């Protein structure tokens, strides 16, 4: 059993003992009257001991520590005062029934009550500010005056105007007890589960209210004769409940407690309490001075309630206004794009659906910015976002009040026209015209492809959007920076292209792709030094599908990433097998093509490292062929290429000379090999008897080889189709070539046979001759 419970039981035992003594006193006259005055200080002593134990237990919170120390001082002062009173009674047994409480003793008790009132008033309540703070203050005032009115009417006033009143000291102390009770009750409703326990405050409120109320009832009904039962077992309830309060605080500190917020019912209960005296007056109670005080208190409570309702009304209006603003903001956010402020896809579909359901007339312009991804890659997403905002501003200006501009998503916009006299082609032309000049604060040039679709009979939202999307895609296929209006049949080639994309996924799952290899040879003796890895699609129905047909679809759908990964792993595995079979000098390098989409993949470098590790191929044997357009795709691509270069993997710049920044790339791009594009090899061998014309045809090839030698780069001439071309290239300084004249693309077994014959002839001292030209075109994974 804890110390706190022991003190509670001790105080309860004293109260029970006082009740038993009073019964014996009232029935058989057990002892003098003065004995009744002993029970209050004895019970108070146990209560003070409980409070002292609580104070010494180490209350962590400084506010709670200060409160309970104040209650300890209060209990000590009241116990001392009642002990003085008991001693005075015991020393004056003959006149005990007629003696009043000595003034010094009453002062000690009153001081104890005042300290308790201060301690309760200092307890923190719910933290609030502004209107909420005033509402809480008004609620507490209503609660205080409402409860005080009923306690005055039912308790203190009858004592003051009783026929056999108690001493003024006693009535002052009862009034102070009522104040403690009302103050503690008010606090209970508003403390937010803070350092002082709510249950402890309830016990303190009961210690004042219950004791004072019972004492007032006894005083009114029994006059001075009621002092004996009051002192014997009613007033000892006050320290007993104080000990219970200390025990409740100790239990809360040891177990913890959840934050609680209350106070909602207090004003209403207080108003009801204030109405009790009014009902009594209405039923015939005399209009005496005590009752007039009740009327004043009721009027005061009514005024406070009115003021509270005024503040509550203002707060409700503010909340309603905020709610409406919040609702409007949420509705705007739900139906508008957060970046540009234009209507979003959901609002666009709603407006289009409404137009189709009412008038059946609507036209959609689908606007897609061309090559917007390049802006994000090269200049960053912040610049890209500001460009989108500028495009949205232009759309608003050009559409005016007759069209609804929409951001569908990403870099795709739309305009909805529902008027009968709007010309969608004229609007599309205006949009292309304004986008033809530099826009945004960065003065960027941006173009757009626009698809136009008008709603036909029986059209739905999805069909109109599908037709606009098909028209926009057709505009891109026709060269971009233009608009196309949808007509029947326009979607057939687009659908065929989309079907190829769908079949690509199935082809990857069913392993329908095959890797073939085109040898790279020395022009002098046609010795194989490397191979370029190419991919073919062996369709189960259509046969071999050309790369020019499926590679763009793979790029668009993103399937180029898993396809390129599969080609890379197969190439490394096959190259390691050739090296193991024919020795390290048989094949110096293997070169799969890498697309820009692969270089943007954050896992690409890890994929390359995994392919090399799994196959055992040395990294210096791997050459990754990259086009100039892929190199110009931004910082992510640049970081990837430099990381691959640091790994020891060589990089080849494929189709060199066809891009716009070839010379600058040789400084920024960590290339080891330059592959002269086939377009500069075609016709290089023509001899029409005009030296100037021949020099012009050979100028690019000559410039590339000179530049490569100056930068220490290897060169490979692509598309060598004849012995005459090979001879001219050798004269210009090219040592390596690739093309149908040298060797056609072949399977892995074909390369193995070629390497085996090359090894045999090398051992016999013969020069390997490759057979006739192949017929099979080869396109790498771009």
XYZ file of C-alpha atoms in Angstrom:
782
model
C 0.000 0.000 0.000
C 1.410 3.414 -0.971
C 1.960 6.267 1.470
C -0.681 8.378 -0.319
C -3.362 5.740 0.218
C -2.346 5.367 3.869
C -2.896 9.079 4.455
C -6.296 8.928 2.702
C -7.358 5.991 4.863
C -6.104 7.777 7.987
C -8.169 10.890 7.233
C -11.209 8.772 6.414
C -10.742 6.952 9.715
C -10.725 10.221 11.621
C -13.941 11.334 9.843
C -15.579 8.004 10.680
C -14.395 8.315 14.271
C -15.885 11.817 14.488
C -19.230 10.512 13.172
C -19.250 7.691 15.741
C -18.390 10.117 18.549
C -21.214 12.450 17.503
C -23.689 9.568 17.503
C -22.544 8.628 20.996
C -22.646 12.293 22.040
C -26.149 12.793 20.687
C -27.519 9.590 22.268
C -25.729 9.095 25.571
C -23.888 12.405 25.991
C -20.354 11.068 25.491
C -17.931 13.753 26.613
C -17.954 17.564 26.521
C -18.708 19.674 23.411
C -15.047 20.700 23.060
C -14.098 17.191 21.853
C -15.879 17.901 18.538
C -13.308 20.571 17.719
C -10.418 18.096 17.838
C -11.361 16.137 14.723
C -10.717 18.953 12.195
C -7.046 19.617 13.186
C -6.337 15.884 13.522
C -7.687 15.208 10.023
C -5.830 18.293 8.824
C -2.603 16.935 10.247
C -2.870 13.774 8.190
C -3.757 15.842 5.090
C -0.717 18.090 5.639
C 1.429 14.963 5.949
C 0.047 13.703 2.613
C 0.797 17.059 0.954
C 4.277 17.104 2.461
C 4.913 13.587 1.127
C 3.778 14.715 -2.332
C 6.036 17.787 -2.242
C 9.023 15.662 -1.222
C 8.351 13.003 -3.883
C 10.032 15.198 -6.490
C 7.383 16.733 -8.726
C 9.201 17.373 -11.985
C 7.063 20.171 -13.404
C 7.819 23.545 -11.794
C 4.213 24.774 -12.152
C 2.816 21.706 -10.392
C 5.535 21.936 -7.748
C 4.648 25.569 -7.039
C 0.910 24.750 -6.886
C 1.241 21.901 -4.399
C 3.642 23.821 -2.235
C 1.027 26.576 -2.063
C -1.667 24.021 -1.163
C 0.700 22.651 1.519
C 1.050 26.157 2.966
C -2.727 26.614 2.750
C -3.461 23.312 4.522
C -0.838 24.005 7.191
C -2.305 27.451 7.933
C -5.871 26.120 8.159
C -4.803 23.164 10.332
C -2.904 25.520 12.625
C -5.955 27.807 12.886
C -8.333 24.955 13.716
C -5.808 23.485 16.186
C -5.746 26.885 17.908
C -9.538 26.862 17.947
C -9.614 23.325 19.413
C -7.095 24.246 22.080
C -9.183 27.320 22.972
C -12.270 25.139 23.328
C -10.504 22.497 25.412
C -9.205 25.125 27.785
C -12.659 26.665 28.198
C -14.854 23.598 28.634
C -17.543 25.387 30.614
C -18.214 27.990 27.911
C -17.278 25.926 24.840
C -20.794 25.926 23.408
C -20.985 29.716 23.415
C -17.453 30.687 22.433
C -16.610 31.927 18.942
C -13.461 31.162 17.015
C -10.593 33.394 18.174
C -9.781 36.063 15.620
C -6.090 34.995 15.228
C -7.196 31.424 14.577
C -9.816 32.605 12.096
C -7.179 34.785 10.402
C -4.897 31.745 9.972
C -7.739 29.748 8.390
C -8.716 32.685 6.176
C -5.097 33.092 5.080
C -5.050 29.411 4.178
C -8.159 29.847 2.054
C -6.676 32.913 0.335
C -3.481 31.019 -0.485
C -5.609 28.183 -1.920
C -7.602 30.686 -3.984
C -4.336 32.156 -5.355
C -2.913 28.699 -6.107
C -6.044 27.620 -7.990
C -6.116 30.882 -9.909
C -2.487 30.405 -10.994
C -3.126 26.985 -12.549
C -2.628 27.308 -16.364
C -5.640 26.622 -18.566
C -6.032 25.878 -22.281
C -3.494 27.835 -24.317
C -5.394 30.107 -26.706
C -5.130 33.458 -28.380
C -7.309 36.061 -30.012
C -11.042 35.419 -29.989
C -10.625 31.989 -28.423
C -8.891 33.529 -25.408
C -11.762 35.977 -24.870
C -14.316 33.180 -25.249
C -12.582 31.124 -22.559
C -12.420 34.127 -20.213
C -16.120 34.791 -20.722
C -16.978 31.121 -20.173
C -15.012 31.092 -16.950
C -16.698 34.308 -15.783
C -20.124 32.881 -16.607
C -19.276 29.689 -14.765
C -17.944 31.553 -11.741
C -20.851 33.962 -11.317
C -23.498 31.374 -12.181
C -22.198 28.881 -9.622
C -21.594 31.631 -7.069
C -25.195 32.808 -7.448
C -26.658 29.431 -6.593
C -24.183 28.889 -3.717
C -25.061 32.321 -2.364
C -28.763 31.651 -2.657
C -28.733 28.140 -1.219
C -25.818 28.338 1.191
C -24.219 31.546 2.369
C -27.255 33.881 2.288
C -29.414 31.617 4.486
C -26.534 31.484 6.986
C -26.263 35.272 7.082
C -30.012 35.839 7.606
C -30.693 32.799 9.835
C -32.589 33.292 13.145
C -29.681 31.769 15.053
C -26.667 32.832 12.983
C -23.115 31.631 13.442
C -20.266 33.948 14.210
C -19.003 36.306 11.486
C -15.691 34.394 11.430
C -17.472 31.161 10.564
C -19.539 32.743 7.784
C -16.453 34.410 6.251
C -14.655 31.061 6.213
C -17.660 29.338 4.631
C -17.739 32.063 1.954
C -14.036 31.582 1.234
C -14.605 27.824 0.980
C -17.334 28.500 -1.592
C -14.917 30.663 -3.606
C -12.319 27.880 -3.583
C -14.948 25.424 -4.763
C -16.205 27.635 -7.601
C -12.680 28.566 -8.722
C -11.492 24.954 -8.738
C -14.607 23.823 -10.599
C -14.028 26.494 -13.223
C -10.396 25.458 -13.606
C -11.319 21.800 -14.001
C -13.229 22.632 -17.163
C -10.327 24.355 -18.881
C -7.008 22.838 -17.856
C -5.584 20.983 -20.862
C -4.296 17.946 -19.024
C -1.394 20.052 -17.782
C 0.876 19.714 -14.767
C -1.971 19.778 -12.194
C -4.172 16.712 -12.433
C -7.864 17.279 -13.202
C -8.957 14.661 -10.652
C -6.875 16.396 -7.974
C -8.622 19.692 -8.742
C -11.982 17.946 -8.506
C -11.128 16.778 -5.003
C -10.042 20.306 -4.045
C -13.282 21.748 -5.450
C -15.263 19.161 -3.481
C -13.265 19.883 -0.332
C -14.486 23.469 -0.401
C -17.916 23.080 -1.961
C -19.167 19.925 -0.248
C -17.884 20.937 3.162
C -19.165 24.507 2.962
C -22.515 23.412 1.547
C -23.153 20.823 4.260
C -21.998 23.256 6.909
C -24.394 25.907 5.589
C -27.302 23.442 5.660
C -26.514 22.461 9.240
C -26.116 26.107 10.265
C -29.441 27.144 8.751
C -31.454 24.277 10.157
C -29.819 23.862 13.579
C -28.298 27.276 14.273
C -25.426 27.275 16.762
C -26.358 23.735 17.807
C -25.177 22.588 14.371
C -21.587 23.527 15.193
C -21.027 20.199 17.008
C -21.840 17.852 14.051
C -20.139 20.291 11.659
C -16.905 20.198 13.654
C -17.111 16.461 14.348
C -17.527 14.913 10.903
C -18.594 17.515 8.259
C -15.681 19.946 8.307
C -13.108 17.106 8.580
C -14.262 16.146 5.070
C -12.279 19.149 3.762
C -8.801 17.879 4.761
C -9.839 14.314 3.885
C -10.632 15.410 0.318
C -7.375 17.387 0.273
C -5.498 14.149 1.055
C -7.421 12.485 -1.805
C -6.280 15.311 -4.097
C -2.643 14.692 -3.150
C -3.100 10.974 -3.808
C -4.653 11.677 -7.230
C -1.731 13.908 -8.218
C 0.781 11.307 -7.067
C -1.021 8.591 -9.027
C -1.184 10.766 -12.189
C 2.541 11.568 -12.008
C 3.463 7.915 -11.620
C 1.161 6.565 -14.359
C 1.004 9.473 -16.784
C -2.146 11.057 -18.194
C -3.519 12.023 -21.561
C -4.149 15.689 -22.479
C -7.825 16.553 -22.070
C -9.705 19.583 -23.234
C -13.070 20.444 -21.833
C -15.182 23.388 -20.826
C -17.902 23.166 -23.424
C -20.706 22.464 -20.943
C -19.624 24.814 -18.154
C -21.359 28.007 -19.392
C -24.629 26.167 -19.952
C -24.515 24.518 -16.520
C -23.722 27.876 -14.943
C -26.703 29.534 -16.647
C -28.913 26.703 -15.439
C -27.532 27.149 -11.920
C -28.264 30.888 -12.019
C -31.815 30.119 -13.113
C -32.498 28.037 -9.976
C -32.817 31.099 -7.661
C -34.912 32.875 -10.292
C -37.324 29.967 -10.398
C -37.522 30.085 -6.620
C -38.323 33.808 -6.731
C -40.930 33.165 -9.403
C -42.574 30.595 -7.130
C -43.002 33.099 -4.304
C -39.720 33.591 -2.479
C -39.553 37.053 -0.904
C -37.627 39.792 -2.714
C -35.102 40.340 0.078
C -31.617 41.758 -0.185
C -30.021 38.327 -0.622
C -32.446 37.559 -3.406
C -31.798 40.917 -5.022
C -28.102 40.017 -5.142
C -29.176 36.828 -6.919
C -31.094 38.918 -9.468
C -28.030 41.108 -10.067
C -25.905 37.991 -10.521
C -28.450 36.549 -12.971
C -28.455 39.809 -14.970
C -24.645 39.771 -14.964
C -24.571 36.158 -16.171
C -27.124 37.007 -18.873
C -24.973 39.919 -20.046
C -21.886 37.752 -20.116
C -23.759 35.080 -22.084
C -24.893 37.712 -24.562
C -21.342 38.976 -24.965
C -20.085 35.424 -25.392
C -22.674 34.727 -28.069
C -21.578 37.895 -29.842
C -17.986 36.691 -29.926
C -19.157 33.215 -30.895
C -21.220 34.685 -33.733
C -18.245 36.654 -35.015
C -16.036 33.573 -34.766
C -18.620 31.485 -36.601
C -18.805 34.089 -39.355
C -15.039 34.082 -39.630
C -14.957 30.295 -39.750
C -17.683 30.219 -42.369
C -15.831 32.797 -44.438
C -12.598 30.823 -44.121
C -14.484 27.657 -44.970
C -15.898 29.231 -48.118
C -12.483 30.545 -49.116
C -10.944 27.150 -48.427
C -13.669 25.414 -50.399
C -13.193 27.769 -53.330
C -9.442 27.275 -53.168
C -9.820 23.499 -53.088
C -12.258 23.579 -55.985
C -9.807 25.739 -57.925
C -6.936 23.385 -57.139
C -8.996 20.369 -58.148
C -9.907 21.926 -61.497
C -6.748 23.918 -62.330
C -3.090 23.215 -62.937
C -0.856 24.220 -60.053
C 2.035 25.513 -62.201
C 0.358 27.475 -64.993
C -3.035 28.248 -63.457
C -4.816 26.897 -66.535
C -7.709 24.475 -66.317
C -6.533 20.904 -65.867
C -7.510 17.641 -67.538
C -10.455 16.992 -65.192
C -12.044 20.400 -65.820
C -11.325 20.037 -69.539
C -13.170 16.716 -69.687
C -16.095 18.118 -67.683
C -16.489 21.124 -70.000
C -16.133 18.970 -73.106
C -18.663 16.478 -71.775
C -21.125 19.274 -71.003
C -20.716 20.755 -74.486
C -21.308 17.392 -76.147
C -24.365 16.725 -73.969
C -25.981 20.135 -74.600
C -25.105 21.473 -78.055
C -23.133 18.541 -79.462
C -20.698 21.112 -80.862
C -17.067 21.250 -79.719
C -13.605 21.483 -81.258
C -10.377 20.507 -79.505
C -6.883 21.751 -80.332
C -4.202 19.541 -78.797
C -0.903 21.448 -78.529
C 2.315 19.534 -77.826
C 5.639 21.372 -77.516
C 8.294 19.916 -79.794
C 11.538 18.708 -78.182
C 10.639 20.221 -74.824
C 12.621 17.499 -73.067
C 15.801 19.032 -74.452
C 15.051 22.264 -72.567
C 14.746 20.369 -69.267
C 17.883 18.329 -69.941
C 20.125 21.194 -71.035
C 18.786 24.131 -69.005
C 17.093 22.453 -66.044
C 13.515 21.914 -64.926
C 13.251 25.413 -63.452
C 13.756 26.996 -66.859
C 11.383 24.443 -68.349
C 8.682 25.337 -65.827
C 9.002 29.047 -66.582
C 8.735 28.251 -70.284
C 5.495 26.355 -69.639
C 4.122 29.332 -67.708
C 4.971 31.623 -70.642
C 3.272 29.263 -73.104
C 0.180 29.222 -70.878
C 0.148 33.030 -70.866
C 0.257 33.063 -74.677
C -2.586 30.551 -74.859
C -4.766 32.760 -72.654
C -4.032 35.810 -74.764
C -4.759 34.104 -78.089
C -7.849 32.190 -76.965
C -9.505 35.198 -75.397
C -12.953 34.747 -73.849
C -14.140 32.259 -76.488
C -11.824 29.334 -75.751
C -10.797 27.342 -72.698
C -6.987 26.894 -72.520
C -5.943 23.754 -70.646
C -2.738 22.132 -69.497
C -3.342 18.455 -70.138
C -0.058 17.342 -68.578
C 3.689 17.698 -68.986
C 4.367 19.821 -72.080
C 0.943 19.116 -73.595
C -1.761 21.775 -73.742
C -5.244 21.928 -75.235
C -7.850 24.488 -76.236
C -11.583 23.796 -76.139
C -13.785 25.783 -78.538
C -17.559 25.545 -78.156
C -18.701 28.618 -80.105
C -20.303 28.314 -83.527
C -18.200 31.018 -85.169
C -14.728 30.062 -83.907
C -12.192 29.104 -86.588
C -9.862 26.449 -85.096
C -7.419 26.594 -88.043
C -7.041 30.358 -87.636
C -6.412 29.943 -83.916
C -3.850 27.187 -84.571
C -2.082 29.437 -87.087
C -1.980 32.276 -84.550
C -0.545 29.967 -81.909
C 2.203 28.750 -84.236
C 2.955 32.367 -85.155
C 3.363 33.577 -81.570
C 5.487 30.528 -80.724
C 7.758 31.326 -83.670
C 9.436 34.085 -81.673
C 11.471 33.891 -78.445
C 9.376 33.585 -75.273
C 9.869 33.619 -71.476
C 12.551 35.638 -69.724
C 15.173 33.295 -71.167
C 14.196 34.238 -74.740
C 13.801 30.640 -75.849
C 12.539 29.423 -79.186
C 9.954 26.691 -78.928
C 7.785 25.046 -81.548
C 4.592 23.048 -81.257
C 2.652 20.417 -83.129
C -1.111 20.935 -83.044
C -3.831 18.394 -83.690
C -7.399 19.591 -84.373
C -10.490 17.432 -83.943
C -14.143 18.453 -84.155
C -16.936 16.490 -82.516
C -19.008 14.530 -85.012
C -22.419 12.903 -84.564
C -22.436 10.543 -81.606
C -18.986 11.710 -80.485
C -17.841 11.136 -76.918
C -15.163 12.786 -74.857
C -12.758 9.920 -75.456
C -13.295 9.800 -79.206
C -12.755 13.543 -79.624
C -9.564 13.424 -77.557
C -8.368 10.362 -79.436
C -8.893 12.071 -82.796
C -7.068 15.210 -81.610
C -4.189 13.072 -80.364
C -3.967 11.233 -83.694
C -3.945 14.542 -85.578
C -1.241 15.947 -83.292
C 0.903 12.840 -83.788
C 0.435 13.163 -87.546
C 1.652 16.756 -87.332
C 4.824 15.553 -85.629
C 5.361 12.881 -88.261
C 5.069 15.527 -90.998
C 7.936 17.555 -89.606
C 6.603 19.251 -86.452
C 5.831 22.978 -86.027
C 2.538 22.615 -87.898
C -1.112 21.759 -87.354
C -3.169 18.919 -88.802
C -6.943 18.534 -88.730
C -8.279 15.072 -88.155
C -9.999 13.312 -91.039
C -11.199 9.743 -91.359
C -8.347 7.330 -91.969
C -5.699 9.596 -90.472
C -5.235 7.292 -87.513
C -4.479 4.109 -89.423
C -0.682 4.594 -89.753
C -0.560 5.902 -86.207
C -2.460 2.864 -84.988
C -0.080 0.604 -86.884
C 2.858 2.309 -85.187
C 1.211 1.891 -81.791
C 0.540 -1.769 -82.520
C 4.223 -2.275 -83.215
C 4.942 -0.784 -79.796
C 2.525 -3.250 -78.208
C 4.103 -6.178 -80.035
C 7.576 -5.127 -78.902
C 6.693 -6.030 -75.325
C 5.556 -9.474 -76.429
C 8.682 -9.872 -78.555
C 10.911 -9.126 -75.572
C 9.025 -11.627 -73.440
C 9.274 -14.326 -76.137
C 12.934 -13.705 -77.044
C 12.246 -12.805 -80.684
C 15.225 -10.446 -81.045
C 18.541 -11.662 -82.406
C 21.959 -10.029 -82.286
C 24.034 -9.970 -85.490
C 27.538 -8.616 -85.918
C 29.143 -6.614 -88.730
C 32.932 -6.904 -88.764
C 35.215 -3.871 -88.643
C 38.344 -4.566 -90.731
C 41.728 -3.170 -91.517
C 41.613 -1.741 -95.001
C 45.147 -2.836 -95.769
C 44.774 -6.604 -95.246
C 41.080 -7.050 -94.329
C 41.937 -8.414 -90.935
C 39.016 -8.375 -88.441
C 39.742 -6.040 -85.520
C 36.229 -5.697 -84.095
C 32.514 -6.055 -84.665
C 29.515 -3.773 -84.337
C 26.542 -5.435 -82.622
C 23.185 -4.957 -84.363
C 19.693 -6.221 -83.494
C 17.046 -7.904 -85.649
C 13.430 -8.742 -84.876
C 12.315 -12.160 -86.082
C 8.544 -11.688 -86.055
C 6.616 -14.994 -86.002
C 4.164 -13.757 -88.685
C 5.803 -10.876 -90.541
C 9.253 -12.375 -90.690
C 12.270 -10.126 -90.173
C 11.109 -6.612 -89.276
C 13.479 -3.848 -90.284
C 15.083 -1.812 -87.508
C 13.912 1.409 -89.114
C 10.364 0.242 -88.370
C 10.655 -0.925 -84.761
C 13.524 1.126 -83.265
C 11.513 4.420 -83.252
C 8.613 2.621 -81.569
C 11.003 1.163 -78.989
C 12.382 4.655 -78.342
C 8.925 6.140 -77.952
C 7.632 3.463 -75.602
C 10.814 3.240 -73.524
C 11.271 -0.454 -74.417
C 14.598 0.506 -75.959
C 16.034 0.318 -72.442
C 15.336 -3.393 -71.771
C 16.065 -4.188 -75.448
C 19.409 -2.422 -75.337
C 20.213 -4.123 -72.027
C 19.578 -7.527 -73.591
C 21.779 -6.688 -76.628
C 24.567 -5.443 -74.362
C 24.595 -8.589 -72.213
C 24.486 -10.911 -75.206
C 27.283 -8.985 -76.953
C 29.550 -9.122 -73.898
C 28.836 -12.811 -73.368
C 29.551 -13.659 -77.009
C 32.722 -11.547 -77.135
C 34.085 -13.274 -74.034
C 33.414 -16.645 -75.711
C 35.315 -15.599 -78.870
C 38.278 -14.393 -76.818
C 38.374 -17.661 -74.922
C 38.234 -19.664 -78.162
C 40.516 -17.675 -80.460
C 42.803 -15.798 -78.078
C 43.169 -12.149 -77.098
C 44.554 -11.066 -80.494
C 41.678 -12.439 -82.539
C 39.209 -9.634 -81.739
C 40.150 -6.312 -80.201
C 36.731 -4.776 -79.609
C 32.952 -5.247 -79.762
C 30.657 -2.280 -80.180
C 26.935 -2.331 -79.363
C 24.971 0.821 -80.124
C 23.544 2.860 -77.233
C 20.471 5.084 -77.537
C 19.861 8.408 -75.838
C 17.026 6.855 -73.845
C 19.453 4.295 -72.399
C 21.920 7.006 -71.420
C 19.146 8.778 -69.520
C 18.411 5.622 -67.544
C 19.974 6.054 -64.050
C 20.758 2.304 -63.960
C 22.629 2.207 -67.268
C 26.151 2.387 -65.817
C 25.267 -0.377 -63.369
C 23.868 -2.450 -66.261
C 27.156 -2.091 -68.178
C 29.203 -3.040 -65.122
C 26.970 -6.063 -64.492
C 27.226 -7.223 -68.112
C 31.045 -7.031 -67.984
C 31.204 -8.774 -64.608
C 28.840 -11.585 -65.583
C 30.577 -12.279 -68.898
C 34.169 -11.742 -67.747
C 34.873 -9.468 -70.726
C 37.655 -6.920 -70.037
C 36.284 -3.397 -70.052
C 38.852 -2.182 -72.606
C 37.360 -4.621 -75.154
C 33.941 -2.925 -75.007
C 33.186 0.042 -77.257
C 29.853 1.808 -76.849
C 28.720 3.543 -80.044
C 26.799 6.783 -79.425
C 25.325 9.167 -81.975
C 25.902 12.915 -81.879
C 22.205 13.570 -81.174
C 22.394 11.329 -78.102
C 25.462 13.166 -76.772
C 23.587 16.477 -76.948
C 20.845 15.326 -74.557
C 21.924 17.144 -71.412
C 23.902 16.885 -68.201
C 22.649 13.421 -67.206
C 23.972 11.949 -70.466
C 27.266 13.805 -70.088
C 27.760 12.483 -66.549
C 26.979 8.945 -67.694
C 29.471 9.089 -70.574
C 32.285 10.435 -68.413
C 31.609 7.764 -65.782
C 31.814 5.052 -68.443
C 35.067 6.562 -69.700
C 36.511 6.451 -66.162
C 35.626 2.743 -66.018
C 37.953 2.153 -68.986
C 35.203 1.659 -71.552
C 35.930 3.258 -74.908
C 33.305 5.431 -76.581
C 32.779 5.789 -80.319
C 31.066 8.799 -81.876
C 28.867 7.183 -84.524
C 27.621 8.838 -87.728
C 30.180 11.599 -87.244
C 29.685 14.699 -89.364
C 25.896 14.561 -89.595
C 25.206 16.596 -86.442
C 25.369 20.329 -85.803
C 28.193 20.447 -83.255
C 30.642 17.763 -84.336
C 33.844 19.737 -83.770
C 32.846 21.018 -80.327
C 31.822 17.519 -79.330
C 35.344 16.220 -79.830
C 36.470 18.515 -76.995
C 33.563 17.946 -74.587
C 32.822 14.287 -75.308
C 35.361 11.662 -74.061
C 35.466 9.878 -77.435
C 38.187 7.397 -78.360
C 36.897 6.541 -81.846
C 35.320 8.613 -84.614
C 33.186 6.775 -87.179
C 32.884 8.683 -90.466
C 29.259 8.592 -91.605
C 28.383 6.659 -94.764
C 27.076 9.829 -96.435
C 30.664 11.131 -96.713
C 31.911 7.830 -98.154
C 29.281 7.566 -100.892
C 30.754 8.852 -104.171
C 34.176 9.414 -102.711
C 35.695 7.142 -105.394
C 34.173 8.886 -108.446
C 36.758 10.110 -110.913
C 35.157 12.373 -113.501
C 38.393 13.951 -114.627
C 37.841 17.081 -112.602
C 40.325 17.274 -109.716
C 38.465 20.117 -108.033
C 35.233 18.125 -107.886
C 37.046 15.052 -106.546
C 38.707 17.155 -103.850
C 35.299 18.529 -102.836
C 33.860 15.023 -102.485
C 36.808 13.974 -100.351
C 37.040 17.195 -98.289
C 35.018 16.063 -95.247
C 36.706 12.647 -95.093
C 40.129 14.314 -95.335
C 39.234 16.898 -92.639
C 37.929 14.256 -90.258
C 41.042 12.058 -90.507
C 43.340 15.049 -90.011
C 41.347 16.241 -87.012
C 41.258 12.755 -85.492
C 45.018 12.335 -85.867
C 45.567 15.726 -84.225
C 43.388 14.723 -81.247
C 44.778 11.188 -81.001
C 41.520 9.478 -81.974
C 41.008 6.277 -83.931
C 38.850 6.449 -87.069
C 36.532 4.030 -88.806
C 34.977 4.676 -92.232
C 31.400 3.421 -92.431
C 29.500 2.225 -95.505
C 32.437 1.018 -97.619
C 30.664 -0.480 -100.627
C 33.440 -1.017 -103.170
C 37.142 -1.695 -103.591
C 37.542 1.770 -105.138
C 36.122 3.432 -102.005
C 38.445 1.365 -99.826
C 41.426 2.410 -101.923
C 40.570 6.134 -101.731
C 40.064 5.877 -97.974
C 43.452 4.194 -97.559
C 45.064 6.999 -99.556
C 43.404 9.559 -97.255
C 44.865 7.834 -94.180
C 42.001 5.629 -92.987
C 43.121 2.271 -91.679
C 39.803 0.774 -90.542
C 36.571 0.367 -92.426
C 33.156 -1.193 -92.179
C 30.700 -1.969 -94.962
C 29.252 -4.543 -97.298
C 32.347 -4.634 -99.446
C 34.347 -5.780 -96.445
C 31.826 -8.010 -94.676
C 28.068 -8.224 -94.269
C 26.321 -8.524 -90.899
C 26.377 -12.125 -89.735
C 25.435 -14.351 -86.857
C 27.737 -15.214 -83.992
C 28.573 -18.509 -85.688
C 29.462 -16.626 -88.844
C 31.878 -14.418 -86.924
C 33.373 -17.525 -85.308
C 33.929 -19.106 -88.747
C 35.521 -15.877 -89.965
C 37.843 -15.728 -86.969
C 38.732 -19.420 -87.389
C 39.645 -18.953 -91.080
C 41.559 -15.840 -90.184
C 43.536 -17.751 -87.552
C 44.267 -20.577 -89.996
C 45.432 -18.259 -92.743
C 47.466 -16.190 -90.332
C 49.228 -19.305 -89.229
C 49.813 -20.186 -92.912
C 51.012 -16.679 -93.651
C 48.125 -15.927 -95.972
C 45.969 -12.856 -96.237
C 42.321 -13.445 -95.474
C 39.937 -12.544 -98.303
C 36.298 -12.048 -97.509
C 33.684 -13.253 -99.970
C 31.225 -11.320 -102.094
C 29.093 -8.438 -100.855
C 26.235 -9.274 -98.483
C 22.652 -8.237 -99.064
C 21.450 -7.745 -95.517
C 21.186 -4.126 -94.273
C 22.161 -3.466 -90.661
C 20.880 -0.797 -88.310
C 22.108 -0.510 -84.711
C 20.087 0.124 -81.588
C 19.970 3.899 -81.510
